[in-house]
């Protein structure tokens, strides 16, 4: 028997402060066939509020039977969902957009509670996902087919059809945005999905699922399963799953990409990054400093597009003191505190790892010129806080430069010329994003032409394209051929079909059968 239950937040009642110690942890539900239910799991993972270390919820390792049920239901639902008219699907997405807007604060609050980022930043997380849903309503124009009369009275029509069940495996750092890279695009294209949110902050995705029911999405079209590697392994190997979307670390992504492909699926995997900001002496200094501080420390550096390396060209190395001063003005604290600029890291393990990398980086020659390790946040002695930290001398070969730390840590490297800066950026294995600060159109043009990462900002520190384009990370930050959302996202989620028809308008009959290929047009 499945047990129906309500989520622990509503449109008007959601967390505005941290859960007190001693409160019974909330059990994250599964969402299968439009019903929430408690898993029969024997294994549950604790979800700690990163600001307090208190266990506020638990995430189940979905059982093999439940996983099978979710995938089979999605497969069954596909048979009728793919036949629902595109206009009807579009209307459902319009309604979903409206509901996300109505629940914007609630979604953000659930993110703050489990993930730790500041409320305003969490609202940005939701907004970026909402924009994908808004883009998906354009499917009626974006998914039009092609038609040509290829011979007298003979037409070829090319349409794009949905694939079937899509599996999505999500990271912890954008609990709203990344599930929303999948949900509206899957709805628009007529696919169905089984989504696995991060086991570290699955709560927001449950709210997104609840809104799907209200928007009129039929049972089985979007399902949520929970857990860790066992869940992923089932999804990426299951014969009924036709495509896999992954966003997360490179360790997981490389494995998921290879395994998905080996099991005959399409896959697109967005992975780790090390994003450089390059600054030239002609840049607007104030603009550069404000942008860079926000880009390395915002979201506690837990953005795949965070600026984690600053390349100062020539005399801009003298600007470091101002950068340090501006970074010192940031307040590290609870995400529910309106005055906080950055919250805690996601876990104690993430905090310990960051400390370790900084220590090792120092042993290898780096110098800590701004140290956020000893930060004390009043009222939150057990939170996983790391204040903004700046290292100099962490060049390639130093662990602090080589590893994605995923924390508010900026490595600063000085070079003499723009050419050297370009060479440094291009030598890095990753290729998610890069930014140049300059007032010179000529240098900007040269930079754009020669730089390798897939998302380039000119005086824009985090150049993530809006969803009418695609998320174009490249090199070691992406595996696959077609990127998330935008036109590429629609192409990834659909396959082409051609229909060639002959409707003769002349009454002249052919006199004999033809056994050869046509020799004339
Ligand atoms: P993660 O790889 O630990 O987890 C991501 C997902 O994969 C989770 O759902 C997790 O359960 C699953 N997973 C983890 N290890 C696995 C394994 N060995 N086998 C199978 N599944 C596994 O990533 P995270 O810590 O949640 O997220 C942070 C990472 O995500 C960073 O590296 C960041 O750069 C990256 N990220 C990239 C983008 C992008 O668009 N390029 C966007 C957001 C985050």
PDB file of C-alpha atoms in Angstrom, residues 177-335:
ATOM      1  CA  UNK A 177      17.447  25.170 -11.671  1.00  0.00           C
ATOM      2  CA  UNK A 178      18.855  21.829 -12.716  1.00  0.00           C
ATOM      3  CA  UNK A 179      15.700  19.706 -12.327  1.00  0.00           C
ATOM      4  CA  UNK A 180      14.091  22.533 -14.332  1.00  0.00           C
ATOM      5  CA  UNK A 181      16.646  22.042 -17.093  1.00  0.00           C
ATOM      6  CA  UNK A 182      14.832  18.728 -17.552  1.00  0.00           C
ATOM      7  CA  UNK A 183      11.169  18.970 -16.467  1.00  0.00           C
ATOM      8  CA  UNK A 184       9.753  21.607 -18.879  1.00  0.00           C
ATOM      9  CA  UNK A 185      11.891  20.448 -21.804  1.00  0.00           C
ATOM     10  CA  UNK A 186      10.682  16.868 -21.328  1.00  0.00           C
ATOM     11  CA  UNK A 187       7.068  18.048 -21.118  1.00  0.00           C
ATOM     12  CA  UNK A 188       7.451  20.204 -24.222  1.00  0.00           C
ATOM     13  CA  UNK A 189       8.964  17.444 -26.335  1.00  0.00           C
ATOM     14  CA  UNK A 190       6.458  14.757 -25.303  1.00  0.00           C
ATOM     15  CA  UNK A 191       8.906  12.592 -23.377  1.00  0.00           C
ATOM     16  CA  UNK A 192       8.505  11.284 -19.836  1.00  0.00           C
ATOM     17  CA  UNK A 193      11.120  11.367 -17.085  1.00  0.00           C
ATOM     18  CA  UNK A 194      12.488   9.761 -13.977  1.00  0.00           C
ATOM     19  CA  UNK A 195      14.459  12.345 -12.030  1.00  0.00           C
ATOM     20  CA  UNK A 196      16.929  11.726  -9.247  1.00  0.00           C
ATOM     21  CA  UNK A 197      17.565  14.900  -7.254  1.00  0.00           C
ATOM     22  CA  UNK A 198      20.730  15.165  -5.197  1.00  0.00           C
ATOM     23  CA  UNK A 199      20.446  13.059  -2.050  1.00  0.00           C
ATOM     24  CA  UNK A 200      21.822  16.093  -0.200  1.00  0.00           C
ATOM     25  CA  UNK A 201      18.933  18.479  -0.923  1.00  0.00           C
ATOM     26  CA  UNK A 202      15.981  16.746  -2.629  1.00  0.00           C
ATOM     27  CA  UNK A 203      13.253  18.826  -0.915  1.00  0.00           C
ATOM     28  CA  UNK A 204      12.927  21.539  -3.552  1.00  0.00           C
ATOM     29  CA  UNK A 205      12.360  18.978  -6.311  1.00  0.00           C
ATOM     30  CA  UNK A 206       9.421  17.531  -4.339  1.00  0.00           C
ATOM     31  CA  UNK A 207       7.786  20.962  -4.423  1.00  0.00           C
ATOM     32  CA  UNK A 208       8.428  21.165  -8.168  1.00  0.00           C
ATOM     33  CA  UNK A 209       6.710  17.774  -8.491  1.00  0.00           C
ATOM     34  CA  UNK A 210       3.697  18.879  -6.448  1.00  0.00           C
ATOM     35  CA  UNK A 211       3.234  21.831  -8.807  1.00  0.00           C
ATOM     36  CA  UNK A 212       3.236  19.478 -11.800  1.00  0.00           C
ATOM     37  CA  UNK A 213       0.077  17.803 -10.530  1.00  0.00           C
ATOM     38  CA  UNK A 214      -1.591  21.191 -10.108  1.00  0.00           C
ATOM     39  CA  UNK A 215      -0.495  22.191 -13.612  1.00  0.00           C
ATOM     40  CA  UNK A 216      -2.314  19.167 -15.048  1.00  0.00           C
ATOM     41  CA  UNK A 217       0.591  16.875 -15.936  1.00  0.00           C
ATOM     42  CA  UNK A 218      -0.849  13.332 -16.160  1.00  0.00           C
ATOM     43  CA  UNK A 219       0.332  10.566 -13.776  1.00  0.00           C
ATOM     44  CA  UNK A 220       3.627   8.872 -14.652  1.00  0.00           C
ATOM     45  CA  UNK A 221       4.929  11.632 -16.924  1.00  0.00           C
ATOM     46  CA  UNK A 222       7.413  13.009 -14.386  1.00  0.00           C
ATOM     47  CA  UNK A 223       8.559  10.802 -11.505  1.00  0.00           C
ATOM     48  CA  UNK A 224      11.049  11.367  -8.690  1.00  0.00           C
ATOM     49  CA  UNK A 225      13.227   8.656  -7.237  1.00  0.00           C
ATOM     50  CA  UNK A 226      15.786   9.198  -4.508  1.00  0.00           C
ATOM     51  CA  UNK A 227      19.102   7.794  -3.422  1.00  0.00           C
ATOM     52  CA  UNK A 228      22.734   7.518  -4.440  1.00  0.00           C
ATOM     53  CA  UNK A 229      24.782   5.331  -6.782  1.00  0.00           C
ATOM     54  CA  UNK A 230      22.392   2.331  -6.765  1.00  0.00           C
ATOM     55  CA  UNK A 231      19.603   4.543  -8.092  1.00  0.00           C
ATOM     56  CA  UNK A 232      21.890   6.009 -10.747  1.00  0.00           C
ATOM     57  CA  UNK A 233      23.096   2.581 -11.838  1.00  0.00           C
ATOM     58  CA  UNK A 234      19.543   1.351 -12.338  1.00  0.00           C
ATOM     59  CA  UNK A 235      18.604   4.438 -14.355  1.00  0.00           C
ATOM     60  CA  UNK A 236      21.606   4.416 -16.675  1.00  0.00           C
ATOM     61  CA  UNK A 237      21.445   0.678 -17.402  1.00  0.00           C
ATOM     62  CA  UNK A 238      17.677   0.164 -17.643  1.00  0.00           C
ATOM     63  CA  UNK A 239      16.519  -0.842 -21.148  1.00  0.00           C
ATOM     64  CA  UNK A 240      13.402   1.370 -20.958  1.00  0.00           C
ATOM     65  CA  UNK A 241      15.489   4.521 -20.339  1.00  0.00           C
ATOM     66  CA  UNK A 242      16.330   6.120 -23.684  1.00  0.00           C
ATOM     67  CA  UNK A 243      18.364   9.185 -22.673  1.00  0.00           C
ATOM     68  CA  UNK A 244      20.395  10.308 -19.675  1.00  0.00           C
ATOM     69  CA  UNK A 245      20.939  13.867 -18.528  1.00  0.00           C
ATOM     70  CA  UNK A 246      23.576  14.342 -15.830  1.00  0.00           C
ATOM     71  CA  UNK A 247      24.935  17.402 -14.071  1.00  0.00           C
ATOM     72  CA  UNK A 248      27.583  16.999 -11.389  1.00  0.00           C
ATOM     73  CA  UNK A 249      31.213  16.151 -10.754  1.00  0.00           C
ATOM     74  CA  UNK A 250      33.538  14.740 -13.399  1.00  0.00           C
ATOM     75  CA  UNK A 251      34.155  11.532 -11.450  1.00  0.00           C
ATOM     76  CA  UNK A 252      30.466  10.656 -11.529  1.00  0.00           C
ATOM     77  CA  UNK A 253      29.877  12.208 -14.973  1.00  0.00           C
ATOM     78  CA  UNK A 254      32.639  10.313 -16.763  1.00  0.00           C
ATOM     79  CA  UNK A 255      31.315   7.020 -15.400  1.00  0.00           C
ATOM     80  CA  UNK A 256      27.675   7.890 -16.147  1.00  0.00           C
ATOM     81  CA  UNK A 257      28.457   9.018 -19.701  1.00  0.00           C
ATOM     82  CA  UNK A 258      30.437   5.869 -20.554  1.00  0.00           C
ATOM     83  CA  UNK A 259      27.929   3.519 -18.933  1.00  0.00           C
ATOM     84  CA  UNK A 260      24.894   5.218 -20.506  1.00  0.00           C
ATOM     85  CA  UNK A 261      26.442   5.090 -23.970  1.00  0.00           C
ATOM     86  CA  UNK A 262      27.477   1.459 -23.458  1.00  0.00           C
ATOM     87  CA  UNK A 263      23.836   0.704 -22.662  1.00  0.00           C
ATOM     88  CA  UNK A 264      22.640   2.287 -25.898  1.00  0.00           C
ATOM     89  CA  UNK A 265      21.377   5.589 -24.540  1.00  0.00           C
ATOM     90  CA  UNK A 266      21.889   9.170 -25.582  1.00  0.00           C
ATOM     91  CA  UNK A 267      23.711  11.064 -22.880  1.00  0.00           C
ATOM     92  CA  UNK A 268      24.661  14.618 -22.066  1.00  0.00           C
ATOM     93  CA  UNK A 269      26.818  15.213 -18.994  1.00  0.00           C
ATOM     94  CA  UNK A 270      27.688  18.641 -17.613  1.00  0.00           C
ATOM     95  CA  UNK A 271      30.682  18.269 -15.330  1.00  0.00           C
ATOM     96  CA  UNK A 272      33.276  20.051 -13.178  1.00  0.00           C
ATOM     97  CA  UNK A 273      35.009  23.338 -13.952  1.00  0.00           C
ATOM     98  CA  UNK A 274      37.766  25.761 -13.154  1.00  0.00           C
ATOM     99  CA  UNK A 275      36.704  29.134 -14.506  1.00  0.00           C
ATOM    100  CA  UNK A 276      39.224  31.912 -15.098  1.00  0.00           C
ATOM    101  CA  UNK A 277      38.681  35.662 -14.989  1.00  0.00           C
ATOM    102  CA  UNK A 278      41.316  37.582 -16.939  1.00  0.00           C
ATOM    103  CA  UNK A 279      41.786  41.295 -16.255  1.00  0.00           C
ATOM    104  CA  UNK A 280      43.672  43.782 -18.447  1.00  0.00           C
ATOM    105  CA  UNK A 281      45.120  47.095 -17.212  1.00  0.00           C
ATOM    106  CA  UNK A 282      42.605  49.067 -19.301  1.00  0.00           C
ATOM    107  CA  UNK A 283      39.628  47.482 -17.483  1.00  0.00           C
ATOM    108  CA  UNK A 284      37.170  49.466 -15.418  1.00  0.00           C
ATOM    109  CA  UNK A 285      38.677  48.618 -12.029  1.00  0.00           C
ATOM    110  CA  UNK A 286      35.594  49.104  -9.846  1.00  0.00           C
ATOM    111  CA  UNK A 287      33.412  47.101 -12.197  1.00  0.00           C
ATOM    112  CA  UNK A 288      35.989  44.314 -12.342  1.00  0.00           C
ATOM    113  CA  UNK A 289      36.416  44.124  -8.564  1.00  0.00           C
ATOM    114  CA  UNK A 290      32.719  44.026  -7.737  1.00  0.00           C
ATOM    115  CA  UNK A 291      32.020  41.458 -10.433  1.00  0.00           C
ATOM    116  CA  UNK A 292      34.925  39.201  -9.469  1.00  0.00           C
ATOM    117  CA  UNK A 293      34.199  39.219  -5.744  1.00  0.00           C
ATOM    118  CA  UNK A 294      30.593  38.244  -6.391  1.00  0.00           C
ATOM    119  CA  UNK A 295      31.628  35.593  -8.915  1.00  0.00           C
ATOM    120  CA  UNK A 296      34.131  33.773  -6.707  1.00  0.00           C
ATOM    121  CA  UNK A 297      32.421  34.077  -3.316  1.00  0.00           C
ATOM    122  CA  UNK A 298      28.715  34.125  -4.267  1.00  0.00           C
ATOM    123  CA  UNK A 299      26.861  30.887  -3.439  1.00  0.00           C
ATOM    124  CA  UNK A 300      29.967  30.087  -1.348  1.00  0.00           C
ATOM    125  CA  UNK A 301      31.772  29.309  -4.608  1.00  0.00           C
ATOM    126  CA  UNK A 302      29.459  26.340  -5.187  1.00  0.00           C
ATOM    127  CA  UNK A 303      28.560  27.240  -8.756  1.00  0.00           C
ATOM    128  CA  UNK A 304      29.933  25.343 -11.712  1.00  0.00           C
ATOM    129  CA  UNK A 305      30.459  28.781 -13.278  1.00  0.00           C
ATOM    130  CA  UNK A 306      32.040  30.358 -10.191  1.00  0.00           C
ATOM    131  CA  UNK A 307      35.210  32.319 -10.907  1.00  0.00           C
ATOM    132  CA  UNK A 308      37.876  30.254  -9.185  1.00  0.00           C
ATOM    133  CA  UNK A 309      41.005  31.643 -10.867  1.00  0.00           C
ATOM    134  CA  UNK A 310      41.898  35.275 -11.436  1.00  0.00           C
ATOM    135  CA  UNK A 311      44.571  35.993 -14.032  1.00  0.00           C
ATOM    136  CA  UNK A 312      45.964  39.481 -13.527  1.00  0.00           C
ATOM    137  CA  UNK A 313      47.752  40.804 -16.596  1.00  0.00           C
ATOM    138  CA  UNK A 314      50.703  43.165 -16.036  1.00  0.00           C
ATOM    139  CA  UNK A 315      50.149  45.950 -13.516  1.00  0.00           C
ATOM    140  CA  UNK A 316      46.667  44.722 -12.523  1.00  0.00           C
ATOM    141  CA  UNK A 317      48.474  42.573  -9.954  1.00  0.00           C
ATOM    142  CA  UNK A 318      48.499  45.789  -7.895  1.00  0.00           C
ATOM    143  CA  UNK A 319      44.675  45.571  -7.693  1.00  0.00           C
ATOM    144  CA  UNK A 320      44.754  42.573  -5.363  1.00  0.00           C
ATOM    145  CA  UNK A 321      44.673  44.681  -2.214  1.00  0.00           C
ATOM    146  CA  UNK A 322      41.423  46.281  -3.357  1.00  0.00           C
ATOM    147  CA  UNK A 323      40.038  42.867  -4.203  1.00  0.00           C
ATOM    148  CA  UNK A 324      40.924  41.633  -0.712  1.00  0.00           C
ATOM    149  CA  UNK A 325      39.298  44.681   0.876  1.00  0.00           C
ATOM    150  CA  UNK A 326      36.100  44.220  -1.142  1.00  0.00           C
ATOM    151  CA  UNK A 327      36.012  40.515  -0.235  1.00  0.00           C
ATOM    152  CA  UNK A 328      36.365  41.355   3.451  1.00  0.00           C
ATOM    153  CA  UNK A 329      33.140  43.363   3.239  1.00  0.00           C
ATOM    154  CA  UNK A 330      31.132  40.226   2.474  1.00  0.00           C
ATOM    155  CA  UNK A 331      29.165  38.726   5.323  1.00  0.00           C
ATOM    156  CA  UNK A 332      29.261  34.951   5.642  1.00  0.00           C
ATOM    157  CA  UNK A 333      26.262  33.620   7.544  1.00  0.00           C
ATOM    158  CA  UNK A 334      22.903  31.894   7.597  1.00  0.00           C
ATOM    159  CA  UNK A 335      20.997  31.895   4.325  1.00  0.00           C
TER     160      UNK A 335
END
